[in-house]
mmCIF file of C-alpha atoms in Angstrom:
data_model
loop_
_atom_site.group_PDB
_atom_site.id
_atom_site.type_symbol
_atom_site.label_atom_id
_atom_site.label_comp_id
_atom_site.label_asym_id
_atom_site.label_seq_id
_atom_site.Cartn_x
_atom_site.Cartn_y
_atom_site.Cartn_z
ATOM 1 C CA GLU A 1 85.865 90.496 113.425
ATOM 2 C CA ILE A 2 88.956 92.925 114.111
ATOM 3 C CA VAL A 3 88.298 96.439 112.907
ATOM 4 C CA LEU A 4 91.408 98.347 111.729
ATOM 5 C CA THR A 5 91.125 101.932 111.578
ATOM 6 C CA GLN A 6 93.767 104.000 109.800
ATOM 7 C CA SER A 7 94.501 107.643 109.876
ATOM 8 C CA PRO A 8 94.792 110.078 108.389
ATOM 9 C CA ALA A 9 92.825 109.214 105.235
ATOM 10 C CA THR A 10 95.214 111.391 103.193
ATOM 11 C CA LEU A 11 98.497 112.687 103.878
ATOM 12 C CA SER A 12 99.904 115.569 101.663
ATOM 13 C CA LEU A 13 103.663 115.814 101.866
ATOM 14 C CA SER A 14 106.761 116.773 99.875
ATOM 15 C CA PRO A 15 109.534 114.461 98.787
ATOM 16 C CA GLY A 16 112.095 114.368 101.496
ATOM 17 C CA GLU A 17 109.603 114.760 104.389
ATOM 18 C CA ARG A 18 108.748 112.299 106.909
ATOM 19 C CA ALA A 19 105.470 110.514 106.816
ATOM 20 C CA THR A 20 103.866 109.002 109.923
ATOM 21 C CA LEU A 21 100.836 106.753 109.266
ATOM 22 C CA SER A 22 98.651 105.176 112.004
ATOM 23 C CA CYS A 23 96.667 102.066 112.401
ATOM 24 C CA ARG A 24 94.610 101.389 115.332
ATOM 25 C CA ALA A 25 92.917 98.003 116.062
ATOM 26 C CA SER A 26 89.513 97.154 117.911
ATOM 27 C CA GLN A 27 91.320 94.607 119.946
ATOM 28 C CA SER A 28 94.816 93.554 120.714
ATOM 29 C CA LEU A 29 96.866 91.991 117.872
ATOM 30 C CA SER A 30 100.008 91.441 119.916
ATOM 31 C CA SER A 31 102.358 92.220 116.911
ATOM 32 C CA TYR A 32 100.458 90.488 114.199
ATOM 33 C CA LEU A 33 100.304 93.419 111.957
ATOM 34 C CA ALA A 34 101.392 93.905 108.437
ATOM 35 C CA TRP A 35 101.823 96.914 106.150
ATOM 36 C CA TYR A 36 101.293 97.192 102.461
ATOM 37 C CA GLN A 37 101.960 99.714 99.719
ATOM 38 C CA GLN A 38 99.776 99.776 96.680
ATOM 39 C CA LYS A 39 100.394 102.043 93.508
ATOM 40 C CA PRO A 40 97.837 102.588 91.107
ATOM 41 C CA GLY A 41 97.024 99.569 88.783
ATOM 42 C CA GLN A 42 99.372 97.395 90.891
ATOM 43 C CA ALA A 43 98.740 94.738 93.488
ATOM 44 C CA PRO A 44 99.713 95.634 96.852
ATOM 45 C CA ARG A 45 103.456 94.930 98.207
ATOM 46 C CA LEU A 46 104.348 93.728 101.577
ATOM 47 C CA LEU A 47 106.346 96.255 103.503
ATOM 48 C CA ILE A 48 106.340 95.358 107.047
ATOM 49 C CA TYR A 49 105.366 92.226 109.023
ATOM 50 C CA ASP A 50 104.989 91.363 112.629
ATOM 51 C CA ALA A 51 104.695 95.284 113.300
ATOM 52 C CA SER A 52 108.165 95.979 112.711
ATOM 53 C CA THR A 53 110.176 93.518 110.497
ATOM 54 C CA ARG A 54 110.857 94.791 107.045
ATOM 55 C CA ALA A 55 110.022 92.306 104.159
ATOM 56 C CA THR A 56 112.777 91.250 101.809
ATOM 57 C CA GLY A 57 114.115 94.036 99.595
ATOM 58 C CA ILE A 58 112.262 96.797 101.435
ATOM 59 C CA PRO A 59 114.293 100.007 102.073
ATOM 60 C CA ASP A 60 115.321 101.011 105.596
ATOM 61 C CA ARG A 61 113.473 104.243 105.235
ATOM 62 C CA PHE A 62 110.402 102.140 105.963
ATOM 63 C CA SER A 63 110.043 101.413 109.548
ATOM 64 C CA GLY A 64 106.971 100.001 111.689
ATOM 65 C CA SER A 65 106.432 100.161 115.321
ATOM 66 C CA GLY A 66 103.679 99.617 117.811
ATOM 67 C CA SER A 67 102.152 96.522 119.607
ATOM 68 C CA GLY A 68 98.709 95.660 121.067
ATOM 69 C CA THR A 69 96.070 98.074 119.405
ATOM 70 C CA ASP A 70 98.246 100.915 118.214
ATOM 71 C CA PHE A 71 100.758 100.714 115.341
ATOM 72 C CA THR A 72 102.678 103.217 113.253
ATOM 73 C CA LEU A 73 104.330 103.211 109.766
ATOM 74 C CA THR A 74 107.056 105.758 109.225
ATOM 75 C CA ILE A 75 108.809 106.616 106.065
ATOM 76 C CA SER A 76 111.736 108.620 107.230
ATOM 77 C CA SER A 77 112.366 110.565 104.049
ATOM 78 C CA LEU A 78 109.925 110.344 101.319
ATOM 79 C CA GLU A 79 111.292 109.167 97.740
ATOM 80 C CA PRO A 80 109.161 110.226 94.741
ATOM 81 C CA GLU A 81 108.273 106.376 94.251
ATOM 82 C CA ASP A 82 106.827 106.167 97.688
ATOM 83 C CA PHE A 83 103.645 108.050 96.990
ATOM 84 C CA ALA A 84 100.944 105.534 97.068
ATOM 85 C CA VAL A 85 98.108 104.046 99.360
ATOM 86 C CA PHE A 86 99.245 102.325 102.439
ATOM 87 C CA TYR A 87 97.181 99.545 104.139
ATOM 88 C CA CYS A 88 97.442 97.603 107.466
ATOM 89 C CA GLN A 89 96.308 93.999 107.872
ATOM 90 C CA GLN A 90 96.050 91.904 110.877
ATOM 91 C CA ARG A 91 96.615 88.280 111.139
ATOM 92 C CA ARG A 92 95.835 87.876 114.761
ATOM 93 C CA ASN A 93 92.269 86.240 114.091
ATOM 94 C CA TRP A 94 90.242 85.057 111.284
ATOM 95 C CA PRO A 95 88.801 86.610 109.306
ATOM 96 C CA LEU A 96 91.992 88.451 108.231
ATOM 97 C CA THR A 97 90.959 92.194 107.891
ATOM 98 C CA PHE A 98 92.530 95.329 106.271
ATOM 99 C CA GLY A 99 92.550 98.892 107.382
ATOM 100 C CA GLY A 100 90.778 101.378 105.077
ATOM 101 C CA GLY A 101 93.934 102.707 103.689
ATOM 102 C CA THR A 102 96.147 106.063 103.767
ATOM 103 C CA LYS A 103 96.987 107.808 100.776
ATOM 104 C CA VAL A 104 100.232 109.558 100.725
ATOM 105 C CA GLU A 105 100.188 112.248 98.016
ATOM 106 C CA ILE A 106 102.465 114.685 96.776
ATOM 107 C CA LYS A 107 101.925 118.101 98.285
ATOM 108 C CA LEU B 1 107.480 82.693 92.299
ATOM 109 C CA GLN B 2 104.692 83.859 90.269
ATOM 110 C CA LEU B 3 100.962 83.865 90.598
ATOM 111 C CA GLN B 4 98.544 84.424 87.699
ATOM 112 C CA GLU B 5 94.746 84.780 87.906
ATOM 113 C CA SER B 6 92.523 83.778 85.167
ATOM 114 C CA GLY B 7 88.786 83.805 84.553
ATOM 115 C CA PRO B 8 86.129 85.690 82.977
ATOM 116 C CA GLY B 9 86.079 89.484 82.910
ATOM 117 C CA LEU B 10 82.378 89.802 82.638
ATOM 118 C CA VAL B 11 79.668 87.832 84.796
ATOM 119 C CA LYS B 12 76.016 88.271 84.690
ATOM 120 C CA PRO B 13 74.028 88.961 87.824
ATOM 121 C CA SER B 14 73.127 85.828 89.806
ATOM 122 C CA GLU B 15 75.738 83.550 87.929
ATOM 123 C CA THR B 16 78.696 82.094 89.530
ATOM 124 C CA LEU B 17 82.220 83.583 89.195
ATOM 125 C CA SER B 18 85.208 80.971 88.624
ATOM 126 C CA LEU B 19 88.633 82.190 88.910
ATOM 127 C CA THR B 20 91.939 80.252 88.945
ATOM 128 C CA CYS B 21 95.253 81.185 90.086
ATOM 129 C CA ALA B 22 98.297 79.241 88.543
ATOM 130 C CA VAL B 23 101.417 79.089 90.612
ATOM 131 C CA SER B 24 104.571 78.876 88.782
ATOM 132 C CA GLY B 25 108.404 78.883 90.155
ATOM 133 C CA GLY B 26 107.364 77.007 93.323
ATOM 134 C CA SER B 27 105.158 74.145 94.649
ATOM 135 C CA ILE B 28 101.551 74.947 95.937
ATOM 136 C CA SER B 29 102.192 71.797 98.393
ATOM 137 C CA SER B 30 104.586 73.606 100.578
ATOM 138 C CA SER B 31 103.661 73.363 104.212
ATOM 139 C CA ALA B 32 105.052 76.759 104.892
ATOM 140 C CA TYR B 33 102.524 78.615 102.934
ATOM 141 C CA TYR B 34 98.807 79.174 102.457
ATOM 142 C CA TRP B 35 97.132 80.557 99.458
ATOM 143 C CA GLY B 36 94.393 83.250 99.265
ATOM 144 C CA TRP B 37 92.050 85.679 97.613
ATOM 145 C CA VAL B 38 91.641 89.397 98.212
ATOM 146 C CA ARG B 39 89.376 91.782 96.221
ATOM 147 C CA GLN B 40 89.191 95.541 95.698
ATOM 148 C CA SER B 41 86.137 97.183 94.483
ATOM 149 C CA PRO B 42 86.640 100.196 92.262
ATOM 150 C CA GLY B 43 88.103 103.109 94.235
ATOM 151 C CA LYS B 44 87.784 101.185 97.432
ATOM 152 C CA GLY B 45 90.108 99.319 99.812
ATOM 153 C CA LEU B 46 91.273 95.636 100.166
ATOM 154 C CA GLU B 47 88.860 92.940 101.261
ATOM 155 C CA TRP B 48 90.052 89.312 102.246
ATOM 156 C CA ILE B 49 87.891 86.769 100.600
ATOM 157 C CA GLY B 50 89.378 83.618 101.943
ATOM 158 C CA SER B 51 92.391 81.201 102.153
ATOM 159 C CA ILE B 52 93.291 77.635 101.621
ATOM 160 C CA TYR B 53 96.103 75.463 102.939
ATOM 161 C CA TYR B 54 97.626 72.674 100.814
ATOM 162 C CA SER B 55 95.589 70.160 102.715
ATOM 163 C CA GLY B 56 92.585 71.619 101.579
ATOM 164 C CA THR B 57 91.715 73.398 105.032
ATOM 165 C CA THR B 58 89.867 76.700 104.181
ATOM 166 C CA TYR B 59 89.174 79.919 105.953
ATOM 167 C CA ASN B 60 86.585 82.140 104.360
ATOM 168 C CA ASN B 61 85.452 85.608 105.089
ATOM 169 C CA PRO B 62 81.787 85.453 106.914
ATOM 170 C CA SER B 63 80.865 88.631 105.171
ATOM 171 C CA LEU B 64 80.434 86.795 101.894
ATOM 172 C CA LYS B 65 78.183 84.425 103.773
ATOM 173 C CA SER B 66 78.320 80.842 102.121
ATOM 174 C CA ARG B 67 78.673 82.227 98.515
ATOM 175 C CA VAL B 68 82.410 81.394 98.356
ATOM 176 C CA THR B 69 84.282 78.210 97.739
ATOM 177 C CA ILE B 70 88.044 77.993 97.541
ATOM 178 C CA SER B 71 89.593 74.721 96.219
ATOM 179 C CA ILE B 72 93.163 73.585 95.490
ATOM 180 C CA ASP B 73 94.604 71.313 92.970
ATOM 181 C CA THR B 74 98.099 70.253 93.840
ATOM 182 C CA SER B 75 98.523 68.282 90.688
ATOM 183 C CA LYS B 76 98.058 71.360 88.692
ATOM 184 C CA ASN B 77 99.749 73.509 91.136
ATOM 185 C CA GLN B 78 96.915 75.952 91.194
ATOM 186 C CA PHE B 79 93.977 77.044 93.505
ATOM 187 C CA SER B 80 90.572 78.371 92.529
ATOM 188 C CA LEU B 81 87.844 80.726 93.616
ATOM 189 C CA LYS B 82 84.120 80.275 93.099
ATOM 190 C CA VAL B 83 81.608 83.044 94.112
ATOM 191 C CA ARG B 84 77.928 82.203 93.751
ATOM 192 C CA SER B 85 75.028 84.560 93.157
ATOM 193 C CA MET B 86 77.041 87.528 91.953
ATOM 194 C CA THR B 87 75.761 91.141 92.126
ATOM 195 C CA ALA B 88 77.079 94.370 91.084
ATOM 196 C CA ALA B 89 78.586 94.802 94.427
ATOM 197 C CA ASP B 90 81.096 91.880 93.807
ATOM 198 C CA THR B 91 82.453 94.052 90.759
ATOM 199 C CA ALA B 92 86.160 94.087 91.755
ATOM 200 C CA VAL B 93 89.809 93.346 90.989
ATOM 201 C CA TYR B 94 90.453 90.067 92.345
ATOM 202 C CA TYR B 95 94.074 89.043 93.485
ATOM 203 C CA CYS B 96 95.384 85.787 94.393
ATOM 204 C CA ALA B 97 98.328 85.826 96.991
ATOM 205 C CA ARG B 98 100.662 83.523 98.764
ATOM 206 C CA ALA B 99 100.874 83.881 102.494
ATOM 207 C CA LEU B 100 103.328 82.853 105.117
ATOM 208 C CA PHE B 101 101.611 82.066 108.493
ATOM 209 C CA SER B 102 104.294 83.970 110.265
ATOM 210 C CA VAL B 103 104.457 86.793 107.791
ATOM 211 C CA GLY B 104 101.530 87.710 105.710
ATOM 212 C CA MET B 105 100.833 87.895 102.011
ATOM 213 C CA ASP B 106 104.211 88.271 100.446
ATOM 214 C CA VAL B 107 103.721 87.300 96.860
ATOM 215 C CA TRP B 108 100.625 88.536 94.878
ATOM 216 C CA GLY B 109 99.257 88.072 91.420
ATOM 217 C CA GLN B 110 98.787 91.123 89.142
ATOM 218 C CA GLY B 111 94.949 91.012 89.636
ATOM 219 C CA THR B 112 92.052 90.282 87.252
ATOM 220 C CA THR B 113 88.939 92.605 86.784
ATOM 221 C CA VAL B 114 85.625 91.248 87.085
ATOM 222 C CA THR B 115 82.487 93.161 86.312
ATOM 223 C CA VAL B 116 79.081 91.977 87.045
ATOM 224 C CA SER B 117 76.468 93.433 84.447
ATOM 225 C CA SER B 118 73.844 91.792 82.411
#
């Protein structure tokens, strides 16, 4: 099973600041990594797939980068609605696995 | 496209959980997609349970051992999840989701809360 490790666990930032979230895989994923955003009481929402492709309707302040074992989700300038928990997920191998999540909270 | 989970909110220990995900606004028989279940224990992260293709091919998470069965009913445009021998550790919000092979889980149901308690 591929283990995904996200860091930091919590990121405390102010609106307008840049957020940088990390996801590290226990083995190479090529580019088969997705990012999801989850707000309290809601289902996850797909943000990024194939490491760097934004899903339909996702604002361009969200960007993904990386390949192999190291990936980054960047939010260029945080909007109030962006504060949430973010998960990475790999589809390189079955079973599909998620990272433990990074909570982006208002400072 | 919309997905809607349905099933009991309360299950007794050792019993079997049965959930259904009804798909509306699109066909479950499309070869471009597969369909899956993800759960989230209270205050915890996301755990993939398993997925099924319209042909009936399934992929399950070994962490749930052999307790899980996922099936699909193309005539009713729905797919289902059964988890046997439920314990308190299976208490979670259960989500169904559509996935594209080349993308990921792009459409999710709202989730249904399942509590295991006597």
